[in-house]
PDB file of C-alpha atoms and ligand atoms in Angstrom:
ATOM      1  CA  UNK A 283       0.000   0.000   0.000  1.00  0.00           C
ATOM      2  CA  UNK A 284       1.293   3.437  -0.911  1.00  0.00           C
ATOM      3  CA  UNK A 285       1.535   5.458   2.275  1.00  0.00           C
ATOM      4  CA  UNK A 286      -0.423   8.660   1.974  1.00  0.00           C
ATOM      5  CA  UNK A 287      -2.251   7.867  -1.247  1.00  0.00           C
ATOM      6  CA  UNK A 288      -5.536   7.068   0.377  1.00  0.00           C
ATOM      7  CA  UNK A 289      -5.846   9.840   2.916  1.00  0.00           C
ATOM      8  CA  UNK A 290      -6.539  11.334   4.168  1.00  0.00           C
ATOM      9  CA  UNK A 291      21.755  14.051  26.837  1.00  0.00           C
ATOM     10  CA  UNK A 292      27.024  15.487  24.978  1.00  0.00           C
ATOM     11  CA  UNK A 293      28.423  13.115  27.568  1.00  0.00           C
ATOM     12  CA  UNK A 294      31.673  11.679  28.589  1.00  0.00           C
ATOM     13  CA  UNK A 295      30.627   8.910  30.910  1.00  0.00           C
ATOM     14  CA  UNK A 296      33.270   7.465  33.143  1.00  0.00           C
ATOM     15  CA  UNK A 297      31.239   4.263  33.223  1.00  0.00           C
ATOM     16  CA  UNK A 298      31.677   2.836  29.741  1.00  0.00           C
ATOM     17  CA  UNK A 299      31.323  -0.896  29.607  1.00  0.00           C
ATOM     18  CA  UNK A 300      32.435  -3.166  26.811  1.00  0.00           C
ATOM     19  CA  UNK A 301      30.686  -2.567  23.495  1.00  0.00           C
ATOM     20  CA  UNK A 302      27.693  -4.910  23.203  1.00  0.00           C
ATOM     21  CA  UNK A 303      27.741  -7.401  20.343  1.00  0.00           C
ATOM     22  CA  UNK A 304      25.813  -5.011  18.147  1.00  0.00           C
ATOM     23  CA  UNK A 305      23.989  -1.730  18.261  1.00  0.00           C
ATOM     24  CA  UNK A 306      21.366  -1.098  15.619  1.00  0.00           C
ATOM     25  CA  UNK A 307      19.840   2.093  14.262  1.00  0.00           C
ATOM     26  CA  UNK A 308      16.131   2.972  14.490  1.00  0.00           C
ATOM     27  CA  UNK A 309      14.794   5.895  12.478  1.00  0.00           C
ATOM     28  CA  UNK A 310      12.245   8.059  14.340  1.00  0.00           C
ATOM     29  CA  UNK A 311       9.756   8.543  11.506  1.00  0.00           C
ATOM     30  CA  UNK A 312       8.633  11.979  12.690  1.00  0.00           C
ATOM     31  CA  UNK A 313       7.390  13.593   9.504  1.00  0.00           C
ATOM     32  CA  UNK A 314       4.814  16.379   9.123  1.00  0.00           C
ATOM     33  CA  UNK A 315       2.238  14.262   7.311  1.00  0.00           C
ATOM     34  CA  UNK A 316       1.685  10.858   5.855  1.00  0.00           C
ATOM     35  CA  UNK A 317       2.382  11.926   2.272  1.00  0.00           C
ATOM     36  CA  UNK A 318       6.017  12.531   3.121  1.00  0.00           C
ATOM     37  CA  UNK A 319       6.522   9.009   4.463  1.00  0.00           C
ATOM     38  CA  UNK A 320       6.690   6.789   1.378  1.00  0.00           C
ATOM     39  CA  UNK A 321       9.220   8.970  -0.493  1.00  0.00           C
ATOM     40  CA  UNK A 322      11.423   9.038   2.625  1.00  0.00           C
ATOM     41  CA  UNK A 323      11.196   5.271   3.182  1.00  0.00           C
ATOM     42  CA  UNK A 324      12.015   4.611  -0.459  1.00  0.00           C
ATOM     43  CA  UNK A 325      15.155   6.732  -0.148  1.00  0.00           C
ATOM     44  CA  UNK A 326      16.147   4.638   2.857  1.00  0.00           C
ATOM     45  CA  UNK A 327      15.538   1.152   1.448  1.00  0.00           C
ATOM     46  CA  UNK A 328      18.636  -0.925   2.071  1.00  0.00           C
ATOM     47  CA  UNK A 329      20.219   1.662   4.374  1.00  0.00           C
ATOM     48  CA  UNK A 330      18.460   0.774   7.615  1.00  0.00           C
ATOM     49  CA  UNK A 331      15.870  -1.717   8.780  1.00  0.00           C
ATOM     50  CA  UNK A 332      14.029  -0.164  11.747  1.00  0.00           C
ATOM     51  CA  UNK A 333      11.560   2.721  11.988  1.00  0.00           C
ATOM     52  CA  UNK A 334       9.791   4.104  15.052  1.00  0.00           C
ATOM     53  CA  UNK A 335       6.147   5.145  14.734  1.00  0.00           C
ATOM     54  CA  UNK A 336       4.970   7.439  17.519  1.00  0.00           C
ATOM     55  CA  UNK A 337       1.691   8.399  19.088  1.00  0.00           C
ATOM     56  CA  UNK A 338       1.051  11.337  16.765  1.00  0.00           C
ATOM     57  CA  UNK A 339       1.115   9.353  13.512  1.00  0.00           C
ATOM     58  CA  UNK A 340      -0.631   6.338  15.042  1.00  0.00           C
ATOM     59  CA  UNK A 341      -3.507   8.384  16.421  1.00  0.00           C
ATOM     60  CA  UNK A 342      -3.838  10.232  13.099  1.00  0.00           C
ATOM     61  CA  UNK A 343      -3.553   7.294  10.701  1.00  0.00           C
ATOM     62  CA  UNK A 344      -4.107   4.146  12.734  1.00  0.00           C
ATOM     63  CA  UNK A 345      -3.223   0.489  12.194  1.00  0.00           C
ATOM     64  CA  UNK A 346      -3.300   0.786   8.380  1.00  0.00           C
ATOM     65  CA  UNK A 347      -0.417   3.193   8.575  1.00  0.00           C
ATOM     66  CA  UNK A 348       1.629   0.676  10.570  1.00  0.00           C
ATOM     67  CA  UNK A 349       0.852  -2.010   7.983  1.00  0.00           C
ATOM     68  CA  UNK A 350       1.832   0.331   5.169  1.00  0.00           C
ATOM     69  CA  UNK A 351       5.215   1.086   6.740  1.00  0.00           C
ATOM     70  CA  UNK A 352       5.844  -2.623   7.349  1.00  0.00           C
ATOM     71  CA  UNK A 353       4.834  -3.356   3.739  1.00  0.00           C
ATOM     72  CA  UNK A 354       7.691  -1.080   2.667  1.00  0.00           C
ATOM     73  CA  UNK A 355      10.008  -3.652   4.221  1.00  0.00           C
ATOM     74  CA  UNK A 356      10.830  -2.027   7.555  1.00  0.00           C
ATOM     75  CA  UNK A 357      10.651  -3.448  11.068  1.00  0.00           C
ATOM     76  CA  UNK A 358       8.356  -1.330  13.212  1.00  0.00           C
ATOM     77  CA  UNK A 359       8.921  -0.019  16.735  1.00  0.00           C
ATOM     78  CA  UNK A 360       5.455   1.197  17.820  1.00  0.00           C
ATOM     79  CA  UNK A 361       6.027   3.801  20.522  1.00  0.00           C
ATOM     80  CA  UNK A 362       2.614   4.204  22.179  1.00  0.00           C
ATOM     81  CA  UNK A 363       3.775   4.207  25.838  1.00  0.00           C
ATOM     82  CA  UNK A 364       0.714   2.355  27.100  1.00  0.00           C
ATOM     83  CA  UNK A 365      -0.325   3.119  30.695  1.00  0.00           C
ATOM     84  CA  UNK A 366      -3.653   1.983  32.194  1.00  0.00           C
ATOM     85  CA  UNK A 367      -5.021  -0.655  34.529  1.00  0.00           C
ATOM     86  CA  UNK A 368      -3.437  -4.092  34.012  1.00  0.00           C
ATOM     87  CA  UNK A 369      -6.438  -5.637  32.263  1.00  0.00           C
ATOM     88  CA  UNK A 370      -6.751  -2.769  29.783  1.00  0.00           C
ATOM     89  CA  UNK A 371      -3.066  -2.687  28.923  1.00  0.00           C
ATOM     90  CA  UNK A 372      -3.011  -6.473  28.503  1.00  0.00           C
ATOM     91  CA  UNK A 373      -6.005  -6.288  26.158  1.00  0.00           C
ATOM     92  CA  UNK A 374      -4.378  -3.448  24.195  1.00  0.00           C
ATOM     93  CA  UNK A 375      -1.167  -5.454  23.830  1.00  0.00           C
ATOM     94  CA  UNK A 376      -3.252  -8.389  22.599  1.00  0.00           C
ATOM     95  CA  UNK A 377      -4.964  -6.184  20.010  1.00  0.00           C
ATOM     96  CA  UNK A 378      -1.721  -4.556  18.866  1.00  0.00           C
ATOM     97  CA  UNK A 379      -0.106  -7.981  18.511  1.00  0.00           C
ATOM     98  CA  UNK A 380      -2.144  -8.440  15.354  1.00  0.00           C
ATOM     99  CA  UNK A 381      -0.078  -5.672  13.729  1.00  0.00           C
ATOM    100  CA  UNK A 382       3.261  -6.214  11.988  1.00  0.00           C
ATOM    101  CA  UNK A 383       5.283  -4.706  14.821  1.00  0.00           C
ATOM    102  CA  UNK A 384       8.527  -5.853  16.447  1.00  0.00           C
ATOM    103  CA  UNK A 385       8.768  -3.489  19.439  1.00  0.00           C
ATOM    104  CA  UNK A 386       6.085  -1.841  21.594  1.00  0.00           C
ATOM    105  CA  UNK A 387       6.395   0.498  24.589  1.00  0.00           C
ATOM    106  CA  UNK A 388       4.513   0.503  27.895  1.00  0.00           C
ATOM    107  CA  UNK A 389       5.080   2.726  30.963  1.00  0.00           C
ATOM    108  CA  UNK A 390       6.921   1.003  33.809  1.00  0.00           C
ATOM    109  CA  UNK A 391       5.234   3.379  36.288  1.00  0.00           C
ATOM    110  CA  UNK A 392       2.034   1.382  35.659  1.00  0.00           C
ATOM    111  CA  UNK A 393       3.538  -1.081  38.142  1.00  0.00           C
ATOM    112  CA  UNK A 394       4.583  -4.728  38.206  1.00  0.00           C
ATOM    113  CA  UNK A 395       1.110  -6.216  37.806  1.00  0.00           C
ATOM    114  CA  UNK A 396       0.466  -4.098  34.719  1.00  0.00           C
ATOM    115  CA  UNK A 397       3.808  -5.080  33.208  1.00  0.00           C
ATOM    116  CA  UNK A 398       3.365  -8.778  34.024  1.00  0.00           C
ATOM    117  CA  UNK A 399      -0.124  -8.861  32.510  1.00  0.00           C
ATOM    118  CA  UNK A 400       1.128  -7.019  29.433  1.00  0.00           C
ATOM    119  CA  UNK A 401       3.969  -9.496  29.117  1.00  0.00           C
ATOM    120  CA  UNK A 402       1.633 -12.478  29.473  1.00  0.00           C
ATOM    121  CA  UNK A 403      -0.596 -11.046  26.740  1.00  0.00           C
ATOM    122  CA  UNK A 404       2.419 -10.610  24.485  1.00  0.00           C
ATOM    123  CA  UNK A 405       3.673 -14.152  25.206  1.00  0.00           C
ATOM    124  CA  UNK A 406       0.327 -15.676  24.314  1.00  0.00           C
ATOM    125  CA  UNK A 407      -0.206 -13.642  21.137  1.00  0.00           C
ATOM    126  CA  UNK A 408       3.172 -12.576  19.727  1.00  0.00           C
ATOM    127  CA  UNK A 409       6.095 -14.025  21.696  1.00  0.00           C
ATOM    128  CA  UNK A 410       8.740 -12.454  19.458  1.00  0.00           C
ATOM    129  CA  UNK A 411       7.459  -8.942  20.131  1.00  0.00           C
ATOM    130  CA  UNK A 412       9.924  -6.985  22.268  1.00  0.00           C
ATOM    131  CA  UNK A 413       7.925  -5.227  24.970  1.00  0.00           C
ATOM    132  CA  UNK A 414       9.862  -2.181  26.128  1.00  0.00           C
ATOM    133  CA  UNK A 415       9.450  -0.301  29.403  1.00  0.00           C
ATOM    134  CA  UNK A 416       9.593   3.487  29.490  1.00  0.00           C
ATOM    135  CA  UNK A 417      10.987   4.645  32.843  1.00  0.00           C
ATOM    136  CA  UNK A 418      11.081   8.386  33.621  1.00  0.00           C
ATOM    137  CA  UNK A 419      10.252  10.655  30.684  1.00  0.00           C
ATOM    138  CA  UNK A 420      13.227  12.849  29.888  1.00  0.00           C
ATOM    139  CA  UNK A 421      10.856  15.824  29.959  1.00  0.00           C
ATOM    140  CA  UNK A 422      10.503  15.283  33.730  1.00  0.00           C
ATOM    141  CA  UNK A 423      12.959  17.086  35.959  1.00  0.00           C
ATOM    142  CA  UNK A 424      13.334  17.038  39.748  1.00  0.00           C
ATOM    143  CA  UNK A 425      10.485  19.555  40.173  1.00  0.00           C
ATOM    144  CA  UNK A 426       8.194  17.524  37.916  1.00  0.00           C
ATOM    145  CA  UNK A 427       8.954  14.357  39.878  1.00  0.00           C
ATOM    146  CA  UNK A 428       8.319  16.112  43.209  1.00  0.00           C
ATOM    147  CA  UNK A 429       4.988  17.361  41.835  1.00  0.00           C
ATOM    148  CA  UNK A 430       3.817  13.777  41.423  1.00  0.00           C
ATOM    149  CA  UNK A 431       5.140  12.672  44.792  1.00  0.00           C
ATOM    150  CA  UNK A 432       8.457  11.155  43.725  1.00  0.00           C
ATOM    151  CA  UNK A 433      11.237  12.323  46.016  1.00  0.00           C
ATOM    152  CA  UNK A 434      13.960  10.139  44.468  1.00  0.00           C
ATOM    153  CA  UNK A 435      16.361  11.610  41.938  1.00  0.00           C
ATOM    154  CA  UNK A 436      15.531  10.970  38.302  1.00  0.00           C
ATOM    155  CA  UNK A 437      18.495   8.626  37.990  1.00  0.00           C
ATOM    156  CA  UNK A 438      17.490   6.576  41.071  1.00  0.00           C
ATOM    157  CA  UNK A 439      13.912   6.417  39.839  1.00  0.00           C
ATOM    158  CA  UNK A 440      15.044   5.180  36.419  1.00  0.00           C
ATOM    159  CA  UNK A 441      17.108   2.436  38.065  1.00  0.00           C
ATOM    160  CA  UNK A 442      14.253   1.470  40.372  1.00  0.00           C
ATOM    161  CA  UNK A 443      11.733   1.263  37.524  1.00  0.00           C
ATOM    162  CA  UNK A 444      14.224  -0.497  35.246  1.00  0.00           C
ATOM    163  CA  UNK A 445      14.789  -3.245  37.834  1.00  0.00           C
ATOM    164  CA  UNK A 446      11.050  -3.545  38.432  1.00  0.00           C
ATOM    165  CA  UNK A 447      10.481  -3.922  34.689  1.00  0.00           C
ATOM    166  CA  UNK A 448      13.110  -6.655  34.435  1.00  0.00           C
ATOM    167  CA  UNK A 449      11.584  -8.508  37.431  1.00  0.00           C
ATOM    168  CA  UNK A 450       8.181  -8.216  35.750  1.00  0.00           C
ATOM    169  CA  UNK A 451       9.464 -10.028  32.664  1.00  0.00           C
ATOM    170  CA  UNK A 452      10.265  -7.161  30.296  1.00  0.00           C
ATOM    171  CA  UNK A 453      13.331  -7.678  28.147  1.00  0.00           C
ATOM    172  CA  UNK A 454      13.987  -4.086  27.153  1.00  0.00           C
ATOM    173  CA  UNK A 455      13.858  -0.451  28.245  1.00  0.00           C
ATOM    174  CA  UNK A 456      13.825   2.915  26.530  1.00  0.00           C
ATOM    175  CA  UNK A 457      16.114   5.354  28.304  1.00  0.00           C
ATOM    176  CA  UNK A 458      18.390   8.331  27.929  1.00  0.00           C
ATOM    177  CA  UNK A 459      21.889   7.389  26.774  1.00  0.00           C
ATOM    178  CA  UNK A 460      23.116   8.964  30.002  1.00  0.00           C
ATOM    179  CA  UNK A 461      21.252   6.315  32.001  1.00  0.00           C
ATOM    180  CA  UNK A 462      22.594   3.330  30.096  1.00  0.00           C
ATOM    181  CA  UNK A 463      25.802   2.792  32.064  1.00  0.00           C
ATOM    182  CA  UNK A 464      23.923   2.748  35.401  1.00  0.00           C
ATOM    183  CA  UNK A 465      21.287   0.384  34.062  1.00  0.00           C
ATOM    184  CA  UNK A 466      23.924  -1.904  32.544  1.00  0.00           C
ATOM    185  CA  UNK A 467      25.465  -2.308  35.993  1.00  0.00           C
ATOM    186  CA  UNK A 468      22.103  -3.256  37.528  1.00  0.00           C
ATOM    187  CA  UNK A 469      20.463  -5.386  34.850  1.00  0.00           C
ATOM    188  CA  UNK A 470      21.315  -8.645  33.157  1.00  0.00           C
ATOM    189  CA  UNK A 471      23.142  -8.443  29.852  1.00  0.00           C
ATOM    190  CA  UNK A 472      20.163  -9.746  27.852  1.00  0.00           C
ATOM    191  CA  UNK A 473      18.110  -6.593  28.558  1.00  0.00           C
ATOM    192  CA  UNK A 474      17.887  -4.443  25.422  1.00  0.00           C
ATOM    193  CA  UNK A 475      18.473  -0.721  25.986  1.00  0.00           C
ATOM    194  CA  UNK A 476      17.042   1.607  23.359  1.00  0.00           C
ATOM    195  CA  UNK A 477      18.240   5.214  23.471  1.00  0.00           C
ATOM    196  CA  UNK A 478      17.052   8.384  21.746  1.00  0.00           C
ATOM    197  CA  UNK A 479      18.927  11.661  22.292  1.00  0.00           C
ATOM    198  CA  UNK A 480      21.669  10.825  19.770  1.00  0.00           C
ATOM    199  CA  UNK A 481      23.588  13.247  17.591  1.00  0.00           C
ATOM    200  CA  UNK A 482      26.316  12.120  15.187  1.00  0.00           C
ATOM    201  CA  UNK A 483      29.832  13.369  15.925  1.00  0.00           C
ATOM    202  CA  UNK A 484      30.547  16.720  14.331  1.00  0.00           C
ATOM    203  CA  UNK A 485      26.903  17.693  13.985  1.00  0.00           C
ATOM    204  CA  UNK A 486      26.476  21.312  14.972  1.00  0.00           C
ATOM    205  CA  UNK A 487      22.958  21.397  16.456  1.00  0.00           C
ATOM    206  CA  UNK A 488      21.229  19.166  18.978  1.00  0.00           C
ATOM    207  CA  UNK A 489      17.761  20.624  18.113  1.00  0.00           C
ATOM    208  CA  UNK A 490      15.685  20.461  21.296  1.00  0.00           C
ATOM    209  CA  UNK A 491      17.679  17.556  22.757  1.00  0.00           C
ATOM    210  CA  UNK A 492      19.396  18.814  25.886  1.00  0.00           C
ATOM    211  CA  UNK A 493      21.820  16.016  26.671  1.00  0.00           C
ATOM    212  CA  UNK A 494      23.074  13.949  23.779  1.00  0.00           C
ATOM    213  CA  UNK A 495      25.634  11.293  22.953  1.00  0.00           C
ATOM    214  CA  UNK A 496      27.164  10.317  19.652  1.00  0.00           C
ATOM    215  CA  UNK A 497      26.144   6.938  18.178  1.00  0.00           C
ATOM    216  CA  UNK A 498      29.489   5.397  19.136  1.00  0.00           C
ATOM    217  CA  UNK A 499      29.371   6.765  22.700  1.00  0.00           C
ATOM    218  CA  UNK A 500      25.862   5.347  23.138  1.00  0.00           C
ATOM    219  CA  UNK A 501      26.975   1.952  21.813  1.00  0.00           C
ATOM    220  CA  UNK A 502      30.060   1.979  24.054  1.00  0.00           C
ATOM    221  CA  UNK A 503      27.894   2.807  27.053  1.00  0.00           C
ATOM    222  CA  UNK A 504      25.808  -0.303  26.345  1.00  0.00           C
ATOM    223  CA  UNK A 505      22.876   0.721  24.126  1.00  0.00           C
ATOM    224  CA  UNK A 506      21.618  -2.062  21.902  1.00  0.00           C
ATOM    225  CA  UNK A 507      19.638   0.314  19.646  1.00  0.00           C
ATOM    226  CA  UNK A 508      19.804   4.048  19.082  1.00  0.00           C
ATOM    227  CA  UNK A 509      16.852   6.140  17.889  1.00  0.00           C
ATOM    228  CA  UNK A 510      17.694   8.959  15.502  1.00  0.00           C
ATOM    229  CA  UNK A 511      15.238  11.274  13.755  1.00  0.00           C
ATOM    230  CA  UNK A 512      16.160  14.717  12.508  1.00  0.00           C
ATOM    231  CA  UNK A 513      19.835  14.099  11.743  1.00  0.00           C
ATOM    232  CA  UNK A 514      18.620  11.610   9.108  1.00  0.00           C
ATOM    233  CA  UNK A 515      15.285  13.103   8.066  1.00  0.00           C
ATOM    234  CA  UNK A 516      16.674  16.617   7.618  1.00  0.00           C
ATOM    235  CA  UNK A 517      19.857  15.553   5.875  1.00  0.00           C
ATOM    236  CA  UNK A 518      20.184  16.428   2.165  1.00  0.00           C
ATOM    237  CA  UNK A 519      21.004  12.715   1.682  1.00  0.00           C
ATOM    238  CA  UNK A 520      19.090  10.665   4.309  1.00  0.00           C
ATOM    239  CA  UNK A 521      20.403   7.300   3.060  1.00  0.00           C
ATOM    240  CA  UNK A 522      24.007   8.479   3.334  1.00  0.00           C
ATOM    241  CA  UNK A 523      23.324   9.939   6.802  1.00  0.00           C
ATOM    242  CA  UNK A 524      21.903   6.584   7.945  1.00  0.00           C
ATOM    243  CA  UNK A 525      24.821   4.652   6.439  1.00  0.00           C
ATOM    244  CA  UNK A 526      27.321   6.965   8.129  1.00  0.00           C
ATOM    245  CA  UNK A 527      25.690   6.341  11.521  1.00  0.00           C
ATOM    246  CA  UNK A 528      25.679   2.570  10.973  1.00  0.00           C
ATOM    247  CA  UNK A 529      29.322   2.720   9.914  1.00  0.00           C
ATOM    248  CA  UNK A 530      30.147   4.621  13.103  1.00  0.00           C
ATOM    249  CA  UNK A 531      28.286   1.990  15.147  1.00  0.00           C
ATOM    250  CA  UNK A 532      30.180  -0.894  13.578  1.00  0.00           C
ATOM    251  CA  UNK A 533      33.589   0.763  13.556  1.00  0.00           C
TER     252      UNK A 533
HETATM  253  O1  C5P B 660      14.908  13.956  15.933  1.00  0.00           O
HETATM  254  P1  C5P B 660      15.443  13.239  17.124  1.00  0.00           P
HETATM  255  O2  C5P B 660      16.651  12.366  16.805  1.00  0.00           O
HETATM  256  O3  C5P B 660      15.691  14.170  18.299  1.00  0.00           O
HETATM  257  O4  C5P B 660      14.260  12.230  17.513  1.00  0.00           O
HETATM  258  C1  C5P B 660      14.294  11.446  18.681  1.00  0.00           C
HETATM  259  C2  C5P B 660      13.040  10.616  18.786  1.00  0.00           C
HETATM  260  O5  C5P B 660      13.046   9.924  20.023  1.00  0.00           O
HETATM  261  C3  C5P B 660      11.747  11.430  18.760  1.00  0.00           C
HETATM  262  O6  C5P B 660      10.743  10.603  18.163  1.00  0.00           O
HETATM  263  C4  C5P B 660      11.459  11.654  20.213  1.00  0.00           C
HETATM  264  O7  C5P B 660      10.095  11.850  20.464  1.00  0.00           O
HETATM  265  C5  C5P B 660      11.918  10.331  20.812  1.00  0.00           C
HETATM  266  N1  C5P B 660      12.270  10.394  22.223  1.00  0.00           N
HETATM  267  C6  C5P B 660      13.211  11.265  22.741  1.00  0.00           C
HETATM  268  N2  C5P B 660      13.486  11.265  24.086  1.00  0.00           N
HETATM  269  C7  C5P B 660      12.841  10.427  24.890  1.00  0.00           C
HETATM  270  C8  C5P B 660      11.892   9.538  24.390  1.00  0.00           C
HETATM  271  C9  C5P B 660      11.622   9.547  23.035  1.00  0.00           C
HETATM  272  O8  C5P B 660      13.817  12.025  21.989  1.00  0.00           O
HETATM  273  N3  C5P B 660      13.133  10.407  26.180  1.00  0.00           N
END
């Protein structure tokens, strides 16, 4: 299906660990409208295999949009950050399992029962789906956490929620690249860590990202996947930009 036809944290961490076996690239497919998607994906065929679809495009265009992106030959990370009572999240995971998706996010702050029920739903409907826990949103600072009754530091809260997610059966987390080294020390090596907030070395602007790492720094810290949007989408040659990032990751 042709997409759009029918419609309508720079860091120098002292805590680098050994480079994980591989770190892959996920494109954040944050484009202004659906008509821009197919031309972009066609430019990127063969250069990368993962795209992230967020809440904005999913709520605008729905499951058909996800199918259309997958039909273009890309693996889909559906970033919906589900958060509700355990039964509702489990049912939503069951429904979303019918889609051609490979990763899906839920909020770890929904608690262990919510995560366990979500994981059970995934296991019984789509065992290969990687269910990812979102810990503390990077838009939350100390004041924001206090406002909702969390007195721990953001970093301690991320670690706490990350460990809770792992105990609840989740095999991956989305986090800031600055949190990866801490989480790597606390979690088993099979936990996938997916990090946005990446800017290639030598790139002048970080856009609205406040604290960033380069692809190689994120991989060295222990990320298994990095999420990159604007540095690829806004490049004059998106395929070359993606290839350069992958080359940096494998170098
Ligand atoms: O364009 P850029 O590379 O900054 O895009 C990063 C992507 O990762 C966006 O889709 C953004 O919403 C997402 N993201 C993020 N920081 C988080 C969680 C998600 O930048 N903490």
